[in-house]
Amino acid sequence: GADLEHFINLNGREIAMMLIERKSTKNFLKTWIPKLKKDMERNNGVIGVIVTDVMPKDREDSKFWNVSSNVYVVKADAAIDILDVLRGGVISNFILEEASRISEDAEITSNVFQFLSSEGKEHLEEFRNNILEKEDQLNQRNKDHNRQIKKEWKNLNDQKETFLKLWHGLQDASQTRINLEDPKIFITDQTTE
């Protein structure tokens, strides 16, 4: 990983992290840059800085090399001042992003207010009324259904009661008939002899 993780704070709130890699060699190696980028990705670094005693050959006279939008190479004797400038840039970018976000929020709030104070309110009321109407319809269908089920239960119970009366009537009639027929059978049997 990087030699130093510098957490940048604004009003007590951590807003970013700068990874700083210190190199004290006689030659600058370009392989340091992809390694720093990987470290930044792994550690969520916003800026990566290589502080070196020796700049790349094609930039020997320079104290600062902007490798990409968030990776820099800085000569060691200028590092403190340049790191301070980079830190200030991170803070400025954060403030601009926050201001942009707040203005977007204000614009959204304004758009919502305009929507609600014009035809939007009517659309929302219509939507609400449709929901309430659908709820009433479902409640009414539920009542109708319950009423129908009640009727069907009453009908079934009436049929059951009628069946039981019929059954008992048949049983009573059968018992009476058997009792009446038995003596006839007995009498008939006696007369045929």
PDB file of N, CA and C in Angstrom, residues 24-92:
ATOM      1  N   SER A  24      12.552   7.152  -2.533  1.00  0.00           N
ATOM      2  CA  SER A  24      13.909   7.715  -2.410  1.00  0.00           C
ATOM      3  C   SER A  24      14.868   6.814  -3.180  1.00  0.00           C
ATOM      4  N   THR A  25      14.857   6.958  -4.490  1.00  0.00           N
ATOM      5  CA  THR A  25      15.720   6.124  -5.339  1.00  0.00           C
ATOM      6  C   THR A  25      16.506   7.017  -6.281  1.00  0.00           C
ATOM      7  N   LYS A  26      17.468   6.415  -6.986  1.00  0.00           N
ATOM      8  CA  LYS A  26      18.269   7.175  -7.945  1.00  0.00           C
ATOM      9  C   LYS A  26      17.563   7.290  -9.290  1.00  0.00           C
ATOM     10  N   ASN A  27      16.611   6.361  -9.553  1.00  0.00           N
ATOM     11  CA  ASN A  27      15.897   6.366 -10.830  1.00  0.00           C
ATOM     12  C   ASN A  27      14.393   6.328 -10.585  1.00  0.00           C
ATOM     13  N   PHE A  28      13.675   7.029 -11.438  1.00  0.00           N
ATOM     14  CA  PHE A  28      12.207   7.007 -11.376  1.00  0.00           C
ATOM     15  C   PHE A  28      11.717   5.792 -12.170  1.00  0.00           C
ATOM     16  N   LEU A  29      10.805   5.017 -11.580  1.00  0.00           N
ATOM     17  CA  LEU A  29      10.250   3.853 -12.268  1.00  0.00           C
ATOM     18  C   LEU A  29       8.778   4.112 -12.598  1.00  0.00           C
ATOM     19  N   LYS A  30       8.429   3.971 -13.865  1.00  0.00           N
ATOM     20  CA  LYS A  30       7.037   4.207 -14.298  1.00  0.00           C
ATOM     21  C   LYS A  30       6.070   3.172 -13.706  1.00  0.00           C
ATOM     22  N   THR A  31       6.569   2.040 -13.243  1.00  0.00           N
ATOM     23  CA  THR A  31       5.700   1.007 -12.651  1.00  0.00           C
ATOM     24  C   THR A  31       5.074   1.473 -11.334  1.00  0.00           C
ATOM     25  N   TRP A  32       5.612   2.528 -10.748  1.00  0.00           N
ATOM     26  CA  TRP A  32       5.036   3.051  -9.507  1.00  0.00           C
ATOM     27  C   TRP A  32       3.620   3.586  -9.736  1.00  0.00           C
ATOM     28  N   ILE A  33       3.385   4.119 -10.915  1.00  0.00           N
ATOM     29  CA  ILE A  33       2.093   4.776 -11.192  1.00  0.00           C
ATOM     30  C   ILE A  33       0.937   3.774 -11.189  1.00  0.00           C
ATOM     31  N   PRO A  34       0.998   2.658 -11.960  1.00  0.00           N
ATOM     32  CA  PRO A  34      -0.119   1.709 -11.899  1.00  0.00           C
ATOM     33  C   PRO A  34      -0.307   1.101 -10.505  1.00  0.00           C
ATOM     34  N   LYS A  35       0.810   0.906  -9.776  1.00  0.00           N
ATOM     35  CA  LYS A  35       0.709   0.373  -8.418  1.00  0.00           C
ATOM     36  C   LYS A  35      -0.051   1.357  -7.529  1.00  0.00           C
ATOM     37  N   LEU A  36       0.258   2.638  -7.646  1.00  0.00           N
ATOM     38  CA  LEU A  36      -0.438   3.658  -6.852  1.00  0.00           C
ATOM     39  C   LEU A  36      -1.924   3.699  -7.217  1.00  0.00           C
ATOM     40  N   LYS A  37      -2.233   3.580  -8.505  1.00  0.00           N
ATOM     41  CA  LYS A  37      -3.643   3.577  -8.929  1.00  0.00           C
ATOM     42  C   LYS A  37      -4.402   2.405  -8.310  1.00  0.00           C
ATOM     43  N   LYS A  38      -3.757   1.233  -8.270  1.00  0.00           N
ATOM     44  CA  LYS A  38      -4.397   0.066  -7.640  1.00  0.00           C
ATOM     45  C   LYS A  38      -4.611   0.306  -6.148  1.00  0.00           C
ATOM     46  N   ASP A  39      -3.603   0.894  -5.497  1.00  0.00           N
ATOM     47  CA  ASP A  39      -3.737   1.211  -4.068  1.00  0.00           C
ATOM     48  C   ASP A  39      -4.886   2.195  -3.836  1.00  0.00           C
ATOM     49  N   MET A  40      -5.015   3.166  -4.723  1.00  0.00           N
ATOM     50  CA  MET A  40      -6.101   4.151  -4.600  1.00  0.00           C
ATOM     51  C   MET A  40      -7.458   3.469  -4.724  1.00  0.00           C
ATOM     52  N   GLU A  41      -7.556   2.581  -5.686  1.00  0.00           N
ATOM     53  CA  GLU A  41      -8.811   1.856  -5.898  1.00  0.00           C
ATOM     54  C   GLU A  41      -9.162   1.004  -4.680  1.00  0.00           C
ATOM     55  N   ARG A  42      -8.165   0.309  -4.175  1.00  0.00           N
ATOM     56  CA  ARG A  42      -8.379  -0.590  -3.037  1.00  0.00           C
ATOM     57  C   ARG A  42      -8.746   0.186  -1.767  1.00  0.00           C
ATOM     58  N   ASN A  43      -8.171   1.378  -1.586  1.00  0.00           N
ATOM     59  CA  ASN A  43      -8.371   2.151  -0.355  1.00  0.00           C
ATOM     60  C   ASN A  43      -9.328   3.331  -0.514  1.00  0.00           C
ATOM     61  N   ASN A  44      -9.987   3.434  -1.669  1.00  0.00           N
ATOM     62  CA  ASN A  44     -10.912   4.546  -1.949  1.00  0.00           C
ATOM     63  C   ASN A  44     -10.234   5.909  -1.851  1.00  0.00           C
ATOM     64  N   GLY A  45      -9.018   5.971  -2.335  1.00  0.00           N
ATOM     65  CA  GLY A  45      -8.309   7.250  -2.356  1.00  0.00           C
ATOM     66  C   GLY A  45      -8.816   8.126  -3.491  1.00  0.00           C
ATOM     67  N   VAL A  46      -8.933   9.419  -3.215  1.00  0.00           N
ATOM     68  CA  VAL A  46      -9.401  10.368  -4.231  1.00  0.00           C
ATOM     69  C   VAL A  46      -8.224  10.874  -5.057  1.00  0.00           C
ATOM     70  N   ILE A  47      -7.094  11.056  -4.393  1.00  0.00           N
ATOM     71  CA  ILE A  47      -5.888  11.544  -5.062  1.00  0.00           C
ATOM     72  C   ILE A  47      -4.721  10.650  -4.665  1.00  0.00           C
ATOM     73  N   GLY A  48      -3.840  10.407  -5.631  1.00  0.00           N
ATOM     74  CA  GLY A  48      -2.616   9.663  -5.369  1.00  0.00           C
ATOM     75  C   GLY A  48      -1.417  10.515  -5.746  1.00  0.00           C
ATOM     76  N   VAL A  49      -0.433  10.574  -4.850  1.00  0.00           N
ATOM     77  CA  VAL A  49       0.748  11.406  -5.094  1.00  0.00           C
ATOM     78  C   VAL A  49       2.003  10.571  -4.833  1.00  0.00           C
ATOM     79  N   ILE A  50       2.902  10.615  -5.800  1.00  0.00           N
ATOM     80  CA  ILE A  50       4.219  10.000  -5.619  1.00  0.00           C
ATOM     81  C   ILE A  50       5.192  11.138  -5.333  1.00  0.00           C
ATOM     82  N   VAL A  51       5.782  11.105  -4.148  1.00  0.00           N
ATOM     83  CA  VAL A  51       6.793  12.099  -3.777  1.00  0.00           C
ATOM     84  C   VAL A  51       8.147  11.430  -3.993  1.00  0.00           C
ATOM     85  N   THR A  52       8.939  12.010  -4.887  1.00  0.00           N
ATOM     86  CA  THR A  52      10.182  11.360  -5.296  1.00  0.00           C
ATOM     87  C   THR A  52      11.358  12.334  -5.279  1.00  0.00           C
ATOM     88  N   ASP A  53      12.560  11.765  -5.073  1.00  0.00           N
ATOM     89  CA  ASP A  53      13.779  12.572  -5.140  1.00  0.00           C
ATOM     90  C   ASP A  53      14.176  12.818  -6.590  1.00  0.00           C
ATOM     91  N   VAL A  54      13.761  11.898  -7.476  1.00  0.00           N
ATOM     92  CA  VAL A  54      14.155  11.970  -8.880  1.00  0.00           C
ATOM     93  C   VAL A  54      12.905  11.937  -9.750  1.00  0.00           C
ATOM     94  N   MET A  55      12.755  12.943 -10.595  1.00  0.00           N
ATOM     95  CA  MET A  55      11.624  12.992 -11.526  1.00  0.00           C
ATOM     96  C   MET A  55      11.963  12.121 -12.743  1.00  0.00           C
ATOM     97  N   PRO A  56      10.938  11.739 -13.535  1.00  0.00           N
ATOM     98  CA  PRO A  56      11.220  10.966 -14.755  1.00  0.00           C
ATOM     99  C   PRO A  56      12.166  11.745 -15.678  1.00  0.00           C
ATOM    100  N   LYS A  57      12.914  11.026 -16.506  1.00  0.00           N
ATOM    101  CA  LYS A  57      13.921  11.644 -17.383  1.00  0.00           C
ATOM    102  C   LYS A  57      13.328  12.744 -18.258  1.00  0.00           C
ATOM    103  N   ASP A  58      12.111  12.518 -18.787  1.00  0.00           N
ATOM    104  CA  ASP A  58      11.515  13.521 -19.675  1.00  0.00           C
ATOM    105  C   ASP A  58      10.943  14.715 -18.901  1.00  0.00           C
ATOM    106  N   ARG A  59      11.057  14.718 -17.571  1.00  0.00           N
ATOM    107  CA  ARG A  59      10.529  15.812 -16.744  1.00  0.00           C
ATOM    108  C   ARG A  59      11.527  16.189 -15.641  1.00  0.00           C
ATOM    109  N   GLU A  60      12.791  16.023 -15.897  1.00  0.00           N
ATOM    110  CA  GLU A  60      13.820  16.256 -14.877  1.00  0.00           C
ATOM    111  C   GLU A  60      13.804  17.672 -14.317  1.00  0.00           C
ATOM    112  N   ASP A  61      13.436  18.640 -15.110  1.00  0.00           N
ATOM    113  CA  ASP A  61      13.461  20.033 -14.658  1.00  0.00           C
ATOM    114  C   ASP A  61      12.164  20.449 -13.967  1.00  0.00           C
ATOM    115  N   SER A  62      11.214  19.562 -13.932  1.00  0.00           N
ATOM    116  CA  SER A  62       9.901  19.887 -13.358  1.00  0.00           C
ATOM    117  C   SER A  62       9.829  19.449 -11.897  1.00  0.00           C
ATOM    118  N   LYS A  63       9.005  20.145 -11.149  1.00  0.00           N
ATOM    119  CA  LYS A  63       8.766  19.773  -9.749  1.00  0.00           C
ATOM    120  C   LYS A  63       7.403  19.082  -9.590  1.00  0.00           C
ATOM    121  N   PHE A  64       6.604  19.105 -10.671  1.00  0.00           N
ATOM    122  CA  PHE A  64       5.232  18.606 -10.593  1.00  0.00           C
ATOM    123  C   PHE A  64       4.850  17.992 -11.932  1.00  0.00           C
ATOM    124  N   TRP A  65       4.249  16.804 -11.889  1.00  0.00           N
ATOM    125  CA  TRP A  65       3.759  16.151 -13.107  1.00  0.00           C
ATOM    126  C   TRP A  65       2.350  15.656 -12.828  1.00  0.00           C
ATOM    127  N   ASN A  66       1.433  16.168 -13.609  1.00  0.00           N
ATOM    128  CA  ASN A  66       0.024  15.768 -13.502  1.00  0.00           C
ATOM    129  C   ASN A  66      -0.166  14.561 -14.418  1.00  0.00           C
ATOM    130  N   VAL A  67      -0.047  13.348 -13.869  1.00  0.00           N
ATOM    131  CA  VAL A  67      -0.108  12.109 -14.646  1.00  0.00           C
ATOM    132  C   VAL A  67      -1.518  11.897 -15.190  1.00  0.00           C
ATOM    133  N   SER A  68      -2.521  12.107 -14.345  1.00  0.00           N
ATOM    134  CA  SER A  68      -3.929  11.991 -14.753  1.00  0.00           C
ATOM    135  C   SER A  68      -4.738  12.935 -13.867  1.00  0.00           C
ATOM    136  N   SER A  69      -6.054  12.842 -13.963  1.00  0.00           N
ATOM    137  CA  SER A  69      -6.890  13.783 -13.208  1.00  0.00           C
ATOM    138  C   SER A  69      -6.758  13.629 -11.698  1.00  0.00           C
ATOM    139  N   ASN A  70      -6.236  12.486 -11.249  1.00  0.00           N
ATOM    140  CA  ASN A  70      -6.119  12.304  -9.799  1.00  0.00           C
ATOM    141  C   ASN A  70      -4.804  11.636  -9.366  1.00  0.00           C
ATOM    142  N   VAL A  71      -3.834  11.570 -10.264  1.00  0.00           N
ATOM    143  CA  VAL A  71      -2.525  11.000  -9.923  1.00  0.00           C
ATOM    144  C   VAL A  71      -1.445  12.014 -10.297  1.00  0.00           C
ATOM    145  N   TYR A  72      -0.550  12.272  -9.310  1.00  0.00           N
ATOM    146  CA  TYR A  72       0.479  13.292  -9.492  1.00  0.00           C
ATOM    147  C   TYR A  72       1.829  12.751  -9.044  1.00  0.00           C
ATOM    148  N   VAL A  73       2.890  13.286  -9.674  1.00  0.00           N
ATOM    149  CA  VAL A  73       4.260  13.007  -9.247  1.00  0.00           C
ATOM    150  C   VAL A  73       4.850  14.354  -8.845  1.00  0.00           C
ATOM    151  N   VAL A  74       5.438  14.389  -7.635  1.00  0.00           N
ATOM    152  CA  VAL A  74       5.934  15.644  -7.068  1.00  0.00           C
ATOM    153  C   VAL A  74       7.380  15.446  -6.611  1.00  0.00           C
ATOM    154  N   LYS A  75       8.209  16.430  -6.894  1.00  0.00           N
ATOM    155  CA  LYS A  75       9.603  16.384  -6.426  1.00  0.00           C
ATOM    156  C   LYS A  75       9.597  16.640  -4.923  1.00  0.00           C
ATOM    157  N   ALA A  76      10.429  15.916  -4.192  1.00  0.00           N
ATOM    158  CA  ALA A  76      10.429  15.935  -2.729  1.00  0.00           C
ATOM    159  C   ALA A  76      10.623  17.335  -2.157  1.00  0.00           C
ATOM    160  N   ASP A  77      11.497  18.145  -2.773  1.00  0.00           N
ATOM    161  CA  ASP A  77      11.766  19.465  -2.198  1.00  0.00           C
ATOM    162  C   ASP A  77      10.605  20.449  -2.370  1.00  0.00           C
ATOM    163  N   ALA A  78       9.606  20.104  -3.177  1.00  0.00           N
ATOM    164  CA  ALA A  78       8.430  20.972  -3.354  1.00  0.00           C
ATOM    165  C   ALA A  78       7.155  20.315  -2.821  1.00  0.00           C
ATOM    166  N   ALA A  79       7.292  19.160  -2.221  1.00  0.00           N
ATOM    167  CA  ALA A  79       6.131  18.340  -1.851  1.00  0.00           C
ATOM    168  C   ALA A  79       5.174  19.040  -0.892  1.00  0.00           C
ATOM    169  N   ILE A  80       5.681  19.681   0.151  1.00  0.00           N
ATOM    170  CA  ILE A  80       4.788  20.259   1.160  1.00  0.00           C
ATOM    171  C   ILE A  80       3.878  21.307   0.534  1.00  0.00           C
ATOM    172  N   ASP A  81       4.429  22.195  -0.265  1.00  0.00           N
ATOM    173  CA  ASP A  81       3.612  23.243  -0.890  1.00  0.00           C
ATOM    174  C   ASP A  81       2.617  22.655  -1.889  1.00  0.00           C
ATOM    175  N   ILE A  82       3.070  21.715  -2.708  1.00  0.00           N
ATOM    176  CA  ILE A  82       2.187  21.137  -3.731  1.00  0.00           C
ATOM    177  C   ILE A  82       1.096  20.288  -3.089  1.00  0.00           C
ATOM    178  N   LEU A  83       1.436  19.516  -2.050  1.00  0.00           N
ATOM    179  CA  LEU A  83       0.414  18.725  -1.355  1.00  0.00           C
ATOM    180  C   LEU A  83      -0.649  19.636  -0.747  1.00  0.00           C
ATOM    181  N   ASP A  84      -0.220  20.792  -0.242  1.00  0.00           N
ATOM    182  CA  ASP A  84      -1.177  21.744   0.324  1.00  0.00           C
ATOM    183  C   ASP A  84      -2.109  22.283  -0.763  1.00  0.00           C
ATOM    184  N   VAL A  85      -1.564  22.562  -1.940  1.00  0.00           N
ATOM    185  CA  VAL A  85      -2.393  23.036  -3.061  1.00  0.00           C
ATOM    186  C   VAL A  85      -3.370  21.938  -3.495  1.00  0.00           C
ATOM    187  N   LEU A  86      -2.885  20.695  -3.602  1.00  0.00           N
ATOM    188  CA  LEU A  86      -3.762  19.581  -3.997  1.00  0.00           C
ATOM    189  C   LEU A  86      -4.879  19.385  -2.969  1.00  0.00           C
ATOM    190  N   ARG A  87      -4.524  19.477  -1.687  1.00  0.00           N
ATOM    191  CA  ARG A  87      -5.523  19.352  -0.620  1.00  0.00           C
ATOM    192  C   ARG A  87      -6.575  20.455  -0.764  1.00  0.00           C
ATOM    193  N   GLY A  88      -6.131  21.675  -1.020  1.00  0.00           N
ATOM    194  CA  GLY A  88      -7.061  22.797  -1.221  1.00  0.00           C
ATOM    195  C   GLY A  88      -7.967  22.560  -2.419  1.00  0.00           C
ATOM    196  N   GLY A  89      -7.404  21.963  -3.476  1.00  0.00           N
ATOM    197  CA  GLY A  89      -8.219  21.646  -4.656  1.00  0.00           C
ATOM    198  C   GLY A  89      -9.301  20.626  -4.347  1.00  0.00           C
ATOM    199  N   VAL A  90      -8.957  19.622  -3.543  1.00  0.00           N
ATOM    200  CA  VAL A  90      -9.951  18.610  -3.153  1.00  0.00           C
ATOM    201  C   VAL A  90     -11.076  19.272  -2.365  1.00  0.00           C
ATOM    202  N   ILE A  91     -10.710  20.156  -1.434  1.00  0.00           N
ATOM    203  CA  ILE A  91     -11.728  20.849  -0.630  1.00  0.00           C
ATOM    204  C   ILE A  91     -12.603  21.723  -1.522  1.00  0.00           C
ATOM    205  N   SER A  92     -11.981  22.464  -2.452  1.00  0.00           N
ATOM    206  CA  SER A  92     -12.754  23.320  -3.368  1.00  0.00           C
ATOM    207  C   SER A  92     -13.715  22.494  -4.213  1.00  0.00           C
TER     208      SER A  92
END
